[in-house]
Amino acid sequence: MEKTVKVGLLGLGVVGTGVLEILADHQEKIKKSIGASLVVSKALIRPGEDKSALAKKYNLELVTELEAILADPEIAIVVEVMGRIEPARTFIKKALLSGKHVVTANKDLLAQYGSELVDLARDQQRNLYYEASVAGGIPILRTIANSLAADDITEVLGIVNGTTNYMLTKMVQEHRTYEETLKEAQELGFAESDPTNDVDGIDAAYKMVILSKFAFGMTVTMDQVKIKGIRGLAAEDVSMADRLGYTVKLIGSTIKKDDSISVEVGPVLVAHHHPLASIHNEMNAVFIKSSGIGESMYYGPGAGSRPTATSIVADLMTIVNKMKKNTVGHRFTGYTQPTKITPPTENISKYFLSLEMPDEHGQFLKLAEIMSQAEVGFEQVVQEKGDGAHARVVLITHATSETKLATIQQAIKEKTKYKLLSLMKVMGE
Ligand SMILES: NC(=O)c1ccc[n+]([C@@H]2O[C@H](COP(=O)([O-])OP(=O)(O)OC[C@H]3O[C@@H](n4cnc5c(N)ncnc54)[C@H](OP(=O)(O)O)[C@@H]3O)[C@@H](O)[C@H]2O)c1
């Protein structure tokens, strides 16, 4: 094998630049580990983009046509760090069909078209690696695929979106509002000007789809994930949860029950003593329950130029090792099982409900009746003094099914004048 393995980079933004830095800074160690140098020889940019300073610094050729990389027989691996679905999907397919191995950090693409790309890579006997697509700098996919391969995982809970974790940390610790913390996250560059994918839970859902494949071998589609974000979350409910012994976190979960799984993203009340409650600011963590190891948690930066690029370069090194041994073409994870989603009747949790109700005699009794008819008990109830006309009632239910919870919601809507201010799962007892 050549002593230098050449790489083509698609996109020279935050992560692309990080890849150049990590390769330059750690080249000696890389060479000693894999017995070859890894060099980015060409980078694809948009026509008119000025990246000449980077090209000079890292001694690479800038190109504006994908063909210039695909037709170069010296380039063995393509790294896609442009983001979004198109043209990334087409470019990756073309790269695989041209005989290149591919590394990508693109969670949007993997969550929606992962099977298609994984199958194509396999058909072409090429490797497709994407460690950086989940929790940036935390090596979680490789850990699940390799280190936990012999274990039986039952639960994967993740704080896998740094933007929302930063916002929630500020809401809890500094008693700030959703709007204030979003503005601050945008000013600091954690949140984009259109924060939809972060605050509505979509980004976290992409990552949970990928984690479900690794942990349970199941191919879950985005419409099978129950997704709720933190948009508009009331500061009062975050404070109340704190008083009741819980920290509100945006949790992505994929949980196995018998032979089915439930995949969700939503704001969750996490008990103060649970390890995930201590993950602050923009940091990420993935908490795993398995029958062999028990409980384990993997913590680190979920984004950022160098952490993400470190995962990408580790993927490049894995591919070079496989090229050396002539063992290319295996999937990142070979674990496959029939996909089965847990029905709502079997999906059991405690819930936190925050209600605004008319401050009138008999209102609370009505709530008790609704709960009793649905056969759901109260674990904690707090009534707060309101504005005179309304009272705020917060309750935590006993463990119940999603079906029974839906009955309660329906009855509140049809039989009362209550306003449901927020509804969150409760975990970590
Ligand atoms: N940033 C992180 O911390 C992080 C962490 C984990 C995963 N990721 C993933 O890594 C990928 C890259 O993220 P990033 O933060 O580096 O994004 P970024 O800073 O926006 O960089 C992407 C670069 O690719 C360019 N590009 C897009 N389409 C192109 C095309 N058709 N031809 C040539 N260049 C094109 C963009 O140019 P324009 O700006 O002109 O569009 C931009 O310069 C995404 O999939 C992201 O989800 C990022």
Coordinates of C-alpha atoms and ligand atoms in Angstrom, one line a residue:
M1 CA 0.0 0.0 0.0
E2 CA 1.1 3.6 -0.7
K3 CA 2.9 5.3 2.2
T4 CA 0.6 8.3 1.6
V5 CA -3.1 8.0 1.5
K6 CA -4.8 10.9 -0.3
V7 CA -8.1 12.3 0.8
G8 CA -10.6 14.5 -1.1
L9 CA -12.6 16.9 1.2
L10 CA -16.1 18.1 0.2
G11 CA -16.7 21.4 2.1
L12 CA -14.3 23.7 3.8
G13 CA -16.3 25.1 6.6
V14 CA -16.0 24.7 10.4
V15 CA -15.5 20.9 10.4
G16 CA -13.5 20.8 7.1
T17 CA -11.0 23.2 8.4
G18 CA -10.8 21.2 11.6
V19 CA -9.9 18.1 9.6
L20 CA -7.0 20.0 8.0
E21 CA -5.8 21.2 11.4
I22 CA -6.0 17.7 13.1
L23 CA -4.2 16.0 10.2
A24 CA -1.4 18.7 10.3
D25 CA -1.1 18.7 14.1
H26 CA -1.2 14.9 14.6
Q27 CA 0.5 13.6 11.5
E28 CA 3.4 12.1 13.3
K29 CA 1.2 10.0 15.6
I30 CA -1.1 9.1 12.7
K31 CA 1.9 7.8 10.7
K32 CA 3.2 5.7 13.6
S33 CA -0.3 4.3 14.2
I34 CA -1.3 3.3 10.7
G35 CA 2.0 3.2 8.9
A36 CA 1.0 5.8 6.3
S37 CA 0.5 9.6 6.1
L38 CA -3.0 10.9 5.5
V39 CA -3.1 14.0 3.3
V40 CA -5.9 16.1 2.0
S41 CA -4.8 16.7 -1.6
K42 CA -8.0 18.3 -3.0
A43 CA -10.9 20.2 -1.5
L44 CA -14.2 21.0 -3.1
I45 CA -15.5 24.5 -2.6
R46 CA -18.2 26.6 -4.2
P47 CA -17.3 28.6 -7.2
G48 CA -16.3 32.1 -6.1
E49 CA -15.5 31.0 -2.5
D50 CA -12.1 32.4 -1.4
K51 CA -10.2 29.7 0.5
S52 CA -6.8 30.4 -1.0
A53 CA -5.2 31.1 2.4
L54 CA -6.2 27.7 3.6
A55 CA -5.1 26.0 0.4
K56 CA -1.7 27.6 0.7
K57 CA -1.3 26.8 4.4
Y58 CA -2.2 23.1 4.0
N59 CA -0.8 22.7 0.5
L60 CA -3.9 21.5 -1.2
E61 CA -5.7 22.1 -4.5
L62 CA -9.1 23.8 -4.5
V63 CA -11.6 22.5 -7.0
T64 CA -15.2 23.5 -7.8
E65 CA -16.3 20.3 -9.6
L66 CA -16.8 17.0 -7.8
E67 CA -15.4 15.2 -10.9
A68 CA -11.9 16.6 -10.2
I69 CA -11.9 14.5 -7.0
L70 CA -13.7 11.4 -8.3
A71 CA -11.5 11.1 -11.4
D72 CA -8.3 11.4 -9.4
P73 CA -7.0 7.8 -9.1
E74 CA -4.7 8.8 -6.2
I75 CA -7.6 9.9 -4.0
A76 CA -8.8 6.8 -2.0
I77 CA -11.1 8.4 0.5
V78 CA -13.7 11.2 0.3
V79 CA -14.8 13.2 3.4
E80 CA -18.2 14.9 3.1
V81 CA -18.5 17.9 5.4
M82 CA -20.9 20.1 3.4
G83 CA -24.0 19.2 5.4
R84 CA -27.7 19.1 4.3
I85 CA -29.2 16.4 2.2
E86 CA -28.5 17.5 -1.4
P87 CA -26.1 17.6 -3.0
A88 CA -24.4 15.6 -0.2
R89 CA -26.4 12.4 -0.9
T90 CA -25.7 12.4 -4.6
F91 CA -22.0 13.3 -4.1
I92 CA -21.6 10.4 -1.6
K93 CA -23.3 8.0 -3.9
K94 CA -21.1 9.1 -6.8
A95 CA -18.0 8.8 -4.6
L96 CA -18.9 5.2 -3.7
L97 CA -19.7 4.3 -7.3
S98 CA -16.3 5.7 -8.3
G99 CA -14.6 3.3 -5.8
K100 CA -13.8 5.8 -3.1
H101 CA -14.3 5.1 0.6
V102 CA -16.4 7.8 2.4
V103 CA -16.4 9.5 5.8
T104 CA -19.2 11.9 6.7
A105 CA -20.5 13.8 9.7
N106 CA -23.9 14.3 8.2
K107 CA -26.5 13.2 10.7
D108 CA -29.5 14.6 8.7
L109 CA -28.4 12.4 5.7
L110 CA -27.6 9.3 7.7
A111 CA -30.9 9.4 9.7
Q112 CA -33.0 9.7 6.5
Y113 CA -31.0 7.9 3.8
G114 CA -28.5 5.8 5.9
S115 CA -29.7 2.4 4.7
E116 CA -29.5 3.4 1.1
L117 CA -25.9 4.6 1.5
V118 CA -24.8 1.7 3.7
D119 CA -26.2 -0.8 1.2
L120 CA -24.5 1.0 -1.7
A121 CA -21.1 1.0 0.2
R122 CA -21.5 -2.7 0.8
D123 CA -22.4 -3.4 -2.8
Q124 CA -19.3 -1.5 -3.9
Q125 CA -17.2 -3.2 -1.3
R126 CA -16.3 0.2 0.1
N127 CA -16.3 1.6 3.7
L128 CA -18.7 4.3 4.9
Y129 CA -17.9 5.7 8.4
Y130 CA -19.8 8.4 10.3
E131 CA -18.6 8.5 13.9
A132 CA -18.9 12.3 14.0
S133 CA -22.6 12.3 13.1
V134 CA -23.6 11.6 16.7
A135 CA -22.3 13.6 19.6
G136 CA -19.4 15.1 17.6
G137 CA -16.3 14.4 19.7
I138 CA -17.7 11.5 21.8
P139 CA -16.7 8.1 20.2
I140 CA -20.1 6.6 20.9
L141 CA -20.9 4.7 17.7
R142 CA -17.7 2.8 17.7
T143 CA -18.1 2.1 21.5
I144 CA -21.5 0.6 20.9
A145 CA -20.5 -1.3 17.8
N146 CA -17.3 -2.7 19.2
S147 CA -16.9 -2.4 23.0
L148 CA -20.6 -3.2 23.7
A149 CA -21.0 -5.8 20.9
A150 CA -21.3 -8.6 23.4
D151 CA -23.7 -6.8 25.7
D152 CA -27.5 -6.6 25.7
I153 CA -28.4 -2.9 25.7
T154 CA -31.8 -2.1 27.0
E155 CA -31.7 1.7 27.1
V156 CA -29.9 4.6 25.5
L157 CA -30.6 8.1 26.8
G158 CA -28.8 11.0 25.3
I159 CA -28.2 14.7 25.7
V160 CA -27.2 15.0 22.1
N161 CA -28.0 18.6 21.3
G162 CA -25.6 21.1 22.7
T163 CA -27.7 24.2 21.9
T164 CA -30.7 23.1 23.8
N165 CA -28.6 21.8 26.7
Y166 CA -26.9 25.2 26.9
M167 CA -30.3 27.0 26.9
L168 CA -31.8 24.6 29.6
T169 CA -28.8 25.0 31.8
K170 CA -29.2 28.8 31.8
M171 CA -32.9 28.5 32.4
V172 CA -32.3 26.2 35.4
Q173 CA -29.3 27.8 36.9
E174 CA -29.9 31.5 36.1
H175 CA -33.7 31.5 36.1
R176 CA -33.8 33.0 32.6
T177 CA -36.5 32.6 30.0
Y178 CA -36.6 30.5 26.9
E179 CA -36.4 33.6 24.7
E180 CA -33.4 35.1 26.6
T181 CA -31.4 31.9 26.5
L182 CA -32.1 31.4 22.8
K183 CA -30.9 34.9 22.0
E184 CA -27.7 34.3 24.0
A185 CA -27.0 30.9 22.4
Q186 CA -27.4 32.6 19.0
E187 CA -25.0 35.4 20.0
L188 CA -22.4 32.9 21.2
G189 CA -22.7 30.9 17.9
F190 CA -24.2 27.8 19.5
A191 CA -27.6 28.3 17.8
E192 CA -28.2 29.1 14.2
S193 CA -30.3 32.1 13.1
D194 CA -33.0 29.5 12.3
P195 CA -32.9 27.4 15.4
T196 CA -35.8 25.1 14.3
N197 CA -33.8 21.8 14.1
D198 CA -32.3 22.3 17.6
V199 CA -35.2 23.7 19.6
D200 CA -37.9 21.5 18.0
G201 CA -35.9 18.3 18.7
I202 CA -35.2 17.4 15.1
D203 CA -31.4 17.4 15.3
A204 CA -31.6 15.1 18.4
A205 CA -34.1 12.8 16.6
Y206 CA -31.6 12.3 13.7
K207 CA -29.0 11.2 16.3
M208 CA -31.5 8.8 18.1
V209 CA -32.3 7.2 14.7
I210 CA -28.6 6.4 14.2
L211 CA -28.1 5.3 17.9
S212 CA -31.1 3.0 17.6
K213 CA -29.5 1.2 14.6
F214 CA -26.2 0.8 16.6
A215 CA -27.8 -0.2 19.9
F216 CA -30.7 -2.4 18.7
G217 CA -29.9 -3.2 15.0
M218 CA -33.3 -1.6 14.1
T219 CA -33.8 0.8 11.2
V220 CA -36.2 3.4 12.5
T221 CA -37.6 6.1 10.3
M222 CA -38.0 9.8 11.4
D223 CA -41.8 9.4 11.4
Q224 CA -41.5 6.6 13.9
V225 CA -39.7 8.9 16.4
K226 CA -42.0 10.9 18.8
I227 CA -40.4 14.3 18.7
K228 CA -41.1 17.3 21.0
G229 CA -38.8 20.2 21.4
I230 CA -38.3 22.9 24.0
R231 CA -39.8 25.8 22.0
G232 CA -41.7 28.1 24.4
L233 CA -40.9 26.0 27.5
A234 CA -42.1 28.1 30.5
A235 CA -39.4 29.2 32.9
E236 CA -42.0 28.6 35.8
D237 CA -42.2 24.9 34.9
V238 CA -38.4 24.5 34.8
S239 CA -38.2 26.1 38.2
M240 CA -41.1 24.0 39.6
A241 CA -39.4 20.9 38.3
D242 CA -36.2 21.9 40.1
R243 CA -38.2 22.5 43.4
L244 CA -39.6 19.0 43.0
G245 CA -36.2 17.4 42.7
Y246 CA -35.7 17.3 38.9
T247 CA -33.7 19.0 36.2
V248 CA -35.4 19.6 32.8
K249 CA -33.2 18.2 30.0
L250 CA -33.9 17.6 26.3
I251 CA -33.5 13.8 26.3
G252 CA -33.3 11.6 23.3
S253 CA -34.2 8.0 24.3
T254 CA -34.3 4.7 22.6
I255 CA -35.6 2.0 25.0
K256 CA -36.1 -1.7 24.4
K257 CA -39.1 -3.6 25.8
D258 CA -39.1 -7.3 24.9
D259 CA -38.4 -7.3 21.2
S260 CA -39.6 -3.7 20.4
I261 CA -38.2 -0.3 20.9
S262 CA -39.6 3.2 21.6
V263 CA -37.6 6.1 20.2
E264 CA -38.4 9.6 21.5
V265 CA -37.1 13.1 21.9
G266 CA -38.6 15.6 24.4
P267 CA -38.1 17.7 27.4
V268 CA -37.8 15.3 30.4
L269 CA -37.7 15.8 34.2
V270 CA -34.5 14.0 35.2
A271 CA -34.0 13.3 38.9
H272 CA -31.2 15.5 40.3
H273 CA -29.2 12.5 41.3
H274 CA -29.2 10.9 37.8
P275 CA -25.9 11.3 36.0
L276 CA -27.5 13.1 33.0
A277 CA -28.7 15.9 35.3
S278 CA -25.1 16.9 35.8
I279 CA -24.4 17.5 32.1
H280 CA -24.3 21.3 31.8
N281 CA -24.0 23.9 29.1
E282 CA -23.2 22.8 25.6
M283 CA -21.8 19.4 26.6
N284 CA -23.3 16.1 25.4
A285 CA -23.6 12.7 27.1
V286 CA -24.9 9.3 26.3
F287 CA -26.1 7.1 29.1
I288 CA -26.5 3.4 28.4
K289 CA -28.1 0.6 30.4
S290 CA -27.1 -2.9 29.5
S291 CA -27.3 -6.3 31.2
G292 CA -23.5 -6.9 31.1
I293 CA -21.9 -3.6 32.1
G294 CA -24.9 -2.2 33.9
E295 CA -24.9 1.6 33.7
S296 CA -22.3 3.5 31.7
M297 CA -22.1 7.1 30.5
Y298 CA -20.0 8.7 27.8
Y299 CA -19.4 12.4 28.1
G300 CA -17.8 15.1 26.0
P301 CA -18.2 17.9 23.5
G302 CA -21.0 17.2 21.0
A303 CA -19.8 19.7 18.4
G304 CA -17.0 22.0 17.6
S305 CA -14.4 22.1 14.9
R306 CA -11.6 20.0 16.5
P307 CA -13.6 17.5 18.5
T308 CA -15.7 16.7 15.4
A309 CA -12.7 16.6 13.1
T310 CA -10.9 14.2 15.6
S311 CA -13.8 11.7 15.1
I312 CA -13.5 12.1 11.3
V313 CA -9.8 11.5 11.3
A314 CA -10.2 8.4 13.5
D315 CA -12.6 7.1 10.8
L316 CA -10.0 7.8 8.1
M317 CA -7.4 5.9 10.1
T318 CA -9.9 2.9 10.5
I319 CA -10.4 2.8 6.8
V320 CA -6.6 2.9 6.1
N321 CA -6.1 0.0 8.5
K322 CA -8.8 -1.9 6.6
M323 CA -7.2 -1.0 3.2
K324 CA -3.9 -2.4 4.5
K325 CA -5.4 -5.7 5.6
N326 CA -7.7 -5.9 2.6
T327 CA -10.8 -6.2 4.7
V328 CA -12.7 -3.2 3.3
G329 CA -16.4 -3.4 2.6
H330 CA -17.8 -4.3 6.1
R331 CA -20.5 -2.2 7.6
F332 CA -19.8 0.2 10.5
T333 CA -22.3 -1.9 12.4
G334 CA -23.3 -5.3 11.3
Y335 CA -26.1 -5.8 13.9
T336 CA -29.5 -6.1 12.2
Q337 CA -32.8 -7.0 13.7
P338 CA -36.5 -6.7 12.5
T339 CA -37.7 -3.2 13.4
K340 CA -40.6 -3.2 15.9
I341 CA -42.0 -0.2 17.6
T342 CA -43.5 -0.5 21.2
P343 CA -47.2 0.3 21.1
P344 CA -48.5 3.2 23.2
T345 CA -50.3 0.8 25.6
E346 CA -46.9 -0.7 26.6
N347 CA -45.0 2.6 26.7
I348 CA -44.9 3.4 30.5
S349 CA -43.7 6.5 32.2
K350 CA -44.5 9.0 35.0
Y351 CA -45.6 12.4 33.7
F352 CA -45.4 16.0 34.8
L353 CA -48.4 18.1 33.9
S354 CA -48.6 21.9 34.5
L355 CA -52.2 23.2 34.2
E356 CA -53.8 26.6 34.5
M357 CA -57.3 26.3 35.8
P358 CA -60.0 28.8 36.9
D359 CA -59.6 29.6 40.6
E360 CA -63.1 28.4 41.4
H361 CA -64.6 25.9 43.9
G362 CA -64.7 22.3 42.6
Q363 CA -62.1 22.7 39.9
F364 CA -59.5 20.5 41.6
L365 CA -62.2 17.8 42.3
K366 CA -62.8 17.7 38.5
L367 CA -59.2 17.0 37.9
A368 CA -59.2 14.2 40.5
E369 CA -62.3 12.7 38.8
I370 CA -60.6 12.7 35.4
M371 CA -57.5 11.1 36.8
S372 CA -59.5 8.5 38.6
Q373 CA -61.6 7.6 35.5
A374 CA -58.3 7.1 33.6
E375 CA -57.0 5.0 36.5
V376 CA -54.0 7.2 37.0
G377 CA -52.8 8.2 40.4
F378 CA -51.1 11.4 41.6
E379 CA -47.6 11.1 43.0
Q380 CA -47.1 14.8 43.8
V381 CA -49.4 17.8 43.5
V382 CA -48.6 21.5 44.0
Q383 CA -51.1 24.3 43.7
E384 CA -49.6 27.8 43.2
K385 CA -51.4 31.0 43.9
G386 CA -52.3 32.6 40.5
D387 CA -53.6 36.0 39.5
G388 CA -56.8 35.6 41.5
A389 CA -58.8 34.4 38.4
H390 CA -56.6 31.4 37.7
A391 CA -54.5 28.9 39.7
R392 CA -51.5 27.0 38.5
V393 CA -51.6 23.3 39.4
V394 CA -48.6 21.1 38.8
L395 CA -48.7 17.3 39.2
I396 CA -46.6 14.3 38.8
T397 CA -48.5 11.1 37.9
H398 CA -47.7 7.5 38.9
A399 CA -46.3 5.4 36.1
T400 CA -48.9 5.1 33.4
S401 CA -49.2 4.2 29.7
E402 CA -49.1 6.7 26.9
T403 CA -52.7 5.6 26.0
K404 CA -54.0 6.5 29.5
L405 CA -52.2 9.8 29.3
A406 CA -53.9 10.5 26.0
T407 CA -57.3 9.8 27.7
I408 CA -56.5 12.4 30.4
Q409 CA -55.5 15.0 27.8
Q410 CA -58.7 14.4 25.8
A411 CA -60.8 14.7 29.0
I412 CA -59.1 17.9 30.0
K413 CA -59.8 19.4 26.5
E414 CA -63.4 18.3 26.4
K415 CA -64.6 18.6 30.0
T416 CA -62.7 21.5 31.5
K417 CA -61.6 25.0 31.0
Y418 CA -58.0 24.1 32.0
K419 CA -55.1 25.1 29.9
L420 CA -52.3 22.5 29.6
L421 CA -49.2 24.6 30.0
S422 CA -46.7 21.8 29.7
L423 CA -46.4 18.0 29.7
M424 CA -43.1 16.2 30.2
K425 CA -42.0 12.7 31.0
V426 CA -40.3 12.1 34.3
M427 CA -37.4 9.7 34.7
G428 CA -34.4 8.7 36.8
E429 CA -36.0 7.5 40.1
Ligands
LIG1 N1 -20.0 22.1 13.4 C1 -20.0 21.1 14.2 O1 -19.6 21.2 15.4 C2 -20.6 19.7 13.7 C3 -20.6 18.7 14.7 C4 -21.0 17.4 14.2 C5 -21.4 17.2 12.9 N2 -21.4 18.3 12.1 C6 -21.8 18.1 10.7 O2 -20.7 18.4 9.8 C7 -21.1 18.9 8.6 C8 -20.4 20.2 8.3 O3 -20.7 21.1 9.3 P1 -20.0 22.5 9.5 O4 -20.3 23.0 10.8 O5 -18.6 22.4 9.1 O6 -20.8 23.4 8.4 P2 -20.3 24.7 7.7 O7 -19.3 25.5 8.5 O8 -21.5 25.4 7.1 O9 -19.4 24.1 6.4 C9 -20.0 23.5 5.3 C10 -19.2 24.1 4.1 O10 -19.5 23.3 3.0 C11 -19.8 24.3 1.9 N3 -20.7 23.7 1.0 C12 -22.0 23.4 1.1 N4 -22.5 22.9 -0.1 C13 -21.5 22.9 -0.9 C14 -21.3 22.5 -2.3 N5 -22.4 22.0 -3.0 N6 -20.1 22.6 -2.9 C15 -19.1 23.1 -2.2 N7 -19.1 23.5 -0.9 C16 -20.3 23.4 -0.3 C17 -20.5 25.4 2.7 O11 -20.5 26.6 1.9 P3 -21.7 27.7 2.1 O12 -21.4 28.2 3.5 O13 -21.5 28.6 1.0 O14 -23.0 26.9 2.1 C18 -19.5 25.5 3.9 O15 -18.3 26.2 3.5 C19 -22.6 19.0 8.7 O16 -23.2 17.8 8.2 C20 -22.9 19.0 10.2 O17 -24.2 18.5 10.6 C21 -21.0 19.5 12.4

